[in-house]
Short mmCIF file of C-alpha atoms in Angstrom, two decimals:
data_model
loop_
_atom_site.label_atom_id
_atom_site.label_comp_id
_atom_site.label_asym_id
_atom_site.label_seq_id
_atom_site.Cartn_x
_atom_site.Cartn_y
_atom_site.Cartn_z
CA MET N 3 8.76 4.78 12.19
CA GLY N 4 8.72 2.73 15.37
CA ALA N 5 8.31 -0.49 13.40
CA LEU N 6 11.43 0.27 11.36
CA ARG N 7 13.47 0.77 14.51
CA GLN N 8 12.06 -2.02 16.64
CA LYS N 9 11.10 -4.76 14.14
CA VAL N 10 13.55 -4.17 11.31
CA GLY N 11 16.41 -2.83 13.40
CA LEU N 12 17.23 0.14 11.18
CA GLN N 13 18.81 3.38 12.31
CA LEU N 14 16.61 6.30 11.35
CA MET N 15 17.72 9.84 10.65
CA GLU N 16 14.72 12.14 10.40
CA ILE N 17 14.73 15.31 8.35
CA PRO N 18 12.02 17.75 9.53
CA THR N 19 9.54 18.98 6.97
CA ASP N 20 9.93 22.58 5.87
CA ALA N 21 6.84 24.69 5.20
CA GLU N 22 8.89 26.61 2.64
CA PHE N 23 9.14 23.42 0.56
CA PRO N 24 5.69 21.77 0.50
CA GLU N 25 6.91 18.73 -1.45
CA SER N 26 9.95 18.08 0.72
CA TRP N 27 8.27 14.94 2.07
CA ARG N 28 9.12 13.38 -1.32
CA ILE N 29 12.68 12.84 -0.10
CA GLU N 30 13.23 9.87 -2.44
CA ASP N 31 13.35 12.28 -5.39
CA ILE N 32 16.33 14.24 -4.07
CA ALA N 33 19.09 11.62 -4.19
CA VAL N 34 20.03 8.30 -5.77
CA ILE N 35 22.30 6.28 -3.50
CA GLN N 36 24.37 3.21 -4.23
CA GLY N 37 27.26 2.03 -2.09
CA ASP N 38 29.28 4.98 -0.85
CA THR N 39 28.07 7.36 -3.57
CA ALA N 40 25.05 9.66 -3.46
CA LEU N 41 23.96 11.58 -6.53
CA ILE N 42 22.03 14.75 -5.67
CA THR N 43 19.38 14.92 -8.35
CA CYS N 44 17.83 17.79 -10.26
CA PRO N 45 14.02 17.66 -9.88
CA TYR N 46 11.79 18.79 -12.73
CA LYS N 47 10.30 21.66 -10.69
CA GLN N 48 12.86 24.41 -10.22
CA GLN N 49 11.47 25.31 -6.78
CA ARG N 50 12.13 21.79 -5.48
CA ARG N 51 15.89 21.93 -6.04
CA ALA N 52 16.50 23.77 -2.76
CA GLU N 53 15.14 20.72 -0.90
CA ALA N 54 18.54 19.10 -1.44
CA GLU N 55 20.29 21.17 1.23
CA ALA N 56 18.86 19.26 4.21
CA VAL N 57 19.54 15.91 2.51
CA ARG N 58 23.04 16.96 1.53
CA GLU N 59 23.92 17.76 5.15
CA VAL N 60 22.91 14.26 6.29
CA LEU N 61 24.88 12.61 3.47
CA TYR N 62 28.01 14.51 4.45
CA GLU N 63 27.48 13.46 8.08
CA LEU N 64 27.53 9.87 6.85
CA ASN N 65 30.79 10.50 4.97
CA MET N 66 29.19 9.71 1.64
CA ASN N 67 30.79 10.58 -1.68
CA VAL N 68 28.32 13.26 -2.74
CA VAL N 69 28.03 14.02 -6.46
CA GLU N 70 26.07 17.05 -7.63
CA MET N 71 24.35 16.91 -11.00
CA GLY N 72 25.42 20.48 -11.68
CA GLU N 73 29.06 19.54 -11.19
CA GLU N 74 29.11 16.65 -13.67
CA GLU N 75 31.63 16.91 -16.46
CA GLY N 76 30.22 19.22 -19.08
CA GLY N 77 27.55 20.44 -16.66
CA SER N 78 24.00 19.17 -16.53
CA GLY N 79 22.10 22.01 -18.14
CA GLY N 80 18.62 20.85 -19.06
CA ALA N 81 18.98 17.53 -17.21
CA THR N 82 16.17 16.50 -14.87
CA LEU N 83 16.21 13.43 -12.64
CA GLU N 84 14.01 12.36 -9.74
CA GLY N 85 14.69 9.33 -7.57
CA SER N 86 11.13 8.05 -7.93
CA ASP N 87 11.96 7.37 -11.60
CA VAL N 88 14.99 5.23 -10.70
CA LEU N 89 14.81 1.50 -9.94
CA PHE N 90 18.03 -0.14 -8.75
CA THR N 91 17.78 -3.92 -8.80
CA GLY N 92 21.10 -4.63 -7.12
CA LYS N 93 22.57 -5.49 -10.53
CA GLU N 94 21.56 -2.57 -12.76
CA PHE N 95 19.59 0.66 -12.95
CA PHE N 96 16.37 1.30 -14.84
CA VAL N 97 15.52 4.97 -15.34
CA GLY N 98 11.97 5.90 -16.25
CA ILE N 99 11.65 8.65 -18.82
CA SER N 100 8.70 10.71 -17.65
CA LYS N 101 7.53 14.27 -17.13
CA HIS N 102 9.96 14.43 -14.20
CA THR N 103 13.07 12.74 -15.65
CA ASN N 104 14.66 13.09 -19.07
CA HIS N 105 17.37 11.27 -21.05
CA HIS N 106 20.01 13.82 -20.10
CA GLY N 107 19.34 13.13 -16.44
CA ALA N 108 19.69 9.40 -17.08
CA GLU N 109 23.05 10.04 -18.75
CA VAL N 110 24.28 11.87 -15.64
CA LEU N 111 23.24 8.90 -13.50
CA ALA N 112 25.06 6.51 -15.86
CA ASN N 113 28.22 8.63 -15.66
CA THR N 114 28.01 8.60 -11.86
CA PHE N 115 27.49 4.87 -11.40
CA ARG N 116 29.76 3.50 -14.10
CA ASP N 117 30.00 0.03 -12.56
CA PHE N 118 26.36 -0.69 -13.39
CA ALA N 119 24.36 -0.89 -16.60
CA VAL N 120 21.77 1.88 -16.92
CA SER N 121 18.76 1.41 -19.18
CA THR N 122 16.03 3.94 -19.94
CA VAL N 123 12.38 2.92 -20.33
CA PRO N 124 9.23 4.93 -20.95
CA VAL N 125 6.92 5.28 -17.98
CA CYS N 126 3.56 3.92 -19.08
CA GLY N 127 0.58 3.64 -16.78
CA GLY N 128 1.88 5.98 -14.07
CA SER N 129 3.46 9.37 -13.54
CA ARG N 130 6.73 7.92 -12.20
CA LEU N 131 8.50 4.59 -12.68
CA LYS N 132 8.01 3.59 -9.05
CA ASN N 133 4.27 4.18 -9.40
CA ILE N 134 4.20 0.98 -11.44
CA CYS N 135 7.05 -1.13 -10.05
CA SER N 136 9.42 -1.63 -7.13
CA MET N 137 11.81 -4.22 -5.78
CA GLY N 138 10.25 -7.02 -3.76
CA GLY N 139 13.56 -8.71 -2.98
CA PRO N 140 17.03 -9.21 -4.43
CA GLU N 141 15.64 -11.05 -7.47
CA THR N 142 11.99 -9.94 -7.46
CA ILE N 143 10.28 -6.98 -9.11
CA ILE N 144 6.72 -6.13 -8.07
CA PHE N 145 4.70 -4.83 -11.01
CA SER N 146 1.24 -3.40 -11.53
CA ASN N 147 -0.72 -5.50 -14.00
CA SER N 148 -2.12 -2.44 -15.79
CA GLU N 149 -1.67 -2.39 -19.55
CA GLY N 150 0.71 0.57 -19.36
CA ALA N 151 2.87 -1.12 -16.73
CA LYS N 152 3.02 -4.28 -18.81
CA LYS N 153 4.34 -2.24 -21.74
CA THR N 154 7.16 -0.83 -19.57
CA LEU N 155 7.88 -4.32 -18.21
CA ARG N 156 8.25 -5.79 -21.70
CA MET N 157 10.83 -3.17 -22.55
CA MET N 158 12.73 -3.82 -19.32
CA GLU N 159 12.81 -7.53 -20.11
CA GLN N 160 14.23 -6.77 -23.57
CA LEU N 161 16.98 -4.56 -22.13
CA THR N 162 18.21 -6.66 -19.22
CA ASP N 163 20.65 -9.55 -19.23
CA TYR N 164 19.26 -10.89 -15.94
CA ASN N 165 16.28 -13.03 -15.07
CA TYR N 166 14.04 -11.54 -12.39
CA ASP N 167 11.01 -13.05 -10.71
CA MET N 168 7.98 -10.87 -11.47
CA LEU N 169 5.23 -10.49 -8.89
CA SER N 170 2.12 -9.01 -10.49
CA VAL N 171 -0.36 -7.10 -8.33
CA PRO N 172 -3.86 -6.11 -9.48
CA GLU N 173 -3.94 -2.69 -7.81
CA SER N 174 -1.56 0.07 -8.90
CA VAL N 175 -0.98 1.35 -5.36
CA ALA N 176 0.35 -2.11 -4.40
CA ALA N 177 3.15 -1.89 -6.98
CA ASN N 178 5.13 0.44 -4.76
CA CYS N 179 6.69 -1.36 -1.80
CA VAL N 180 9.90 -1.01 0.17
CA TYR N 181 12.11 -4.09 0.54
CA VAL N 182 14.61 -4.13 3.39
CA ARG N 183 17.06 -6.80 4.53
CA SER N 184 17.67 -6.20 8.19
CA PRO N 185 21.04 -6.31 9.95
CA ALA N 186 19.91 -9.73 11.23
CA LYS N 187 19.52 -10.94 7.60
CA VAL N 188 15.73 -11.05 7.80
CA ASP N 189 13.71 -10.00 4.74
CA PHE N 190 11.02 -7.38 5.32
CA LEU N 191 8.53 -5.91 2.87
CA LEU N 192 6.67 -2.71 3.66
CA HIS N 193 3.51 -2.68 1.57
CA PRO N 194 0.16 -0.83 1.48
CA THR N 195 -2.50 -2.04 3.90
CA VAL N 196 -5.40 -4.37 3.13
CA ASP N 197 -7.73 -1.34 3.14
CA GLU N 198 -5.67 0.26 0.37
CA CYS N 199 -5.13 -2.83 -1.78
CA PRO N 200 -7.43 -5.69 -0.67
CA ASN N 201 -6.90 -7.70 -3.84
CA SER N 202 -3.10 -7.63 -3.70
CA ILE N 203 -2.42 -9.00 -0.21
CA ALA N 204 -2.54 -12.59 -1.47
CA ALA N 205 0.27 -11.80 -3.92
CA PHE N 206 2.52 -10.49 -1.12
CA GLN N 207 1.87 -13.64 0.87
CA LYS N 208 3.48 -15.66 -1.93
CA LEU N 209 6.88 -14.28 -0.97
CA PRO N 210 8.59 -17.05 1.00
CA ASP N 211 10.11 -16.41 4.41
CA TYR N 212 9.28 -12.69 4.36
CA THR N 213 8.04 -10.58 7.23
CA LEU N 214 5.27 -8.41 5.81
CA LEU N 215 4.73 -4.97 7.31
CA PRO N 216 1.47 -3.33 6.17
CA THR N 217 2.08 0.42 6.11
CA ALA N 218 -0.65 2.99 5.54
CA CYS N 219 -0.04 5.49 2.76
CA SER N 220 -3.52 6.65 1.82
CA GLU N 221 -3.05 10.33 2.65
CA ALA N 222 0.16 10.59 0.62
CA SER N 223 -1.54 8.75 -2.23
CA LYS N 224 -3.98 11.62 -2.53
CA LEU N 225 -0.99 13.84 -3.36
CA GLY N 226 0.54 11.35 -5.78
CA GLY N 227 2.92 9.97 -3.15
CA MET N 228 3.80 6.36 -2.34
CA LEU N 229 5.58 4.39 0.35
CA SER N 230 9.05 4.82 -1.11
CA SER N 231 8.56 8.61 -1.38
CA PHE N 232 9.31 9.07 2.32
CA CYS N 233 12.74 7.50 2.62
CA LEU N 234 16.25 7.05 1.31
CA LEU N 235 17.84 3.70 2.17
CA ILE N 236 21.55 3.87 2.95
CA ASN N 237 23.66 0.83 3.75
CA ARG N 238 25.82 2.54 6.32
CA LYS N 239 26.00 2.68 10.09
CA PHE N 240 25.79 6.10 11.68
CA ASN N 241 27.64 6.64 14.96
CA TYR N 242 25.75 9.13 17.08
#
């Protein structure tokens, strides 16, 4: 947390964990944010849906346009969507169809963010889309080189009209990173530590002019978590 404030220069708004919601640390699942709009999602597990209240309060404090899945035109009955199945590249959305996210949920996202193309892909080689890929920069996607991940990647390449640089990493845990461009226009990449992915560090070092921030995530990994699980990135300044 200190590194994000001091090195990256981000403002941090912390939401305390709630013992009543043991998976509330997976905050990424609760909202998909682009520009001024935040879509409150509908997690697969019914008991997780109450986690949205704390996130919703912060989004309203930031004067975001908050869209609720249950208030979409026609309702969203049966729709499930979790943010860890959503990859926004800056140009388009990819939504992973998994145990946690279905096609109906992807349709709600597409109706919310109409200015962007939304493509659905099967999640192969992981339980969530961001288990196997993440953004490593404005034009770069970091991908696990597992056979399942490669299958998902091939479908993404067939569906997109854009050309992305692909950075393959040999360890699955290394496929989930958090890219941030600081207010000073410096590129940072939060990635798992050398202890967690010793064979992938060389791949990260190929990224030119990046500041690499190794960030431990081993305990969360035991619960199926990953680096991006703990945060929602919002391009907005908060005045305290």
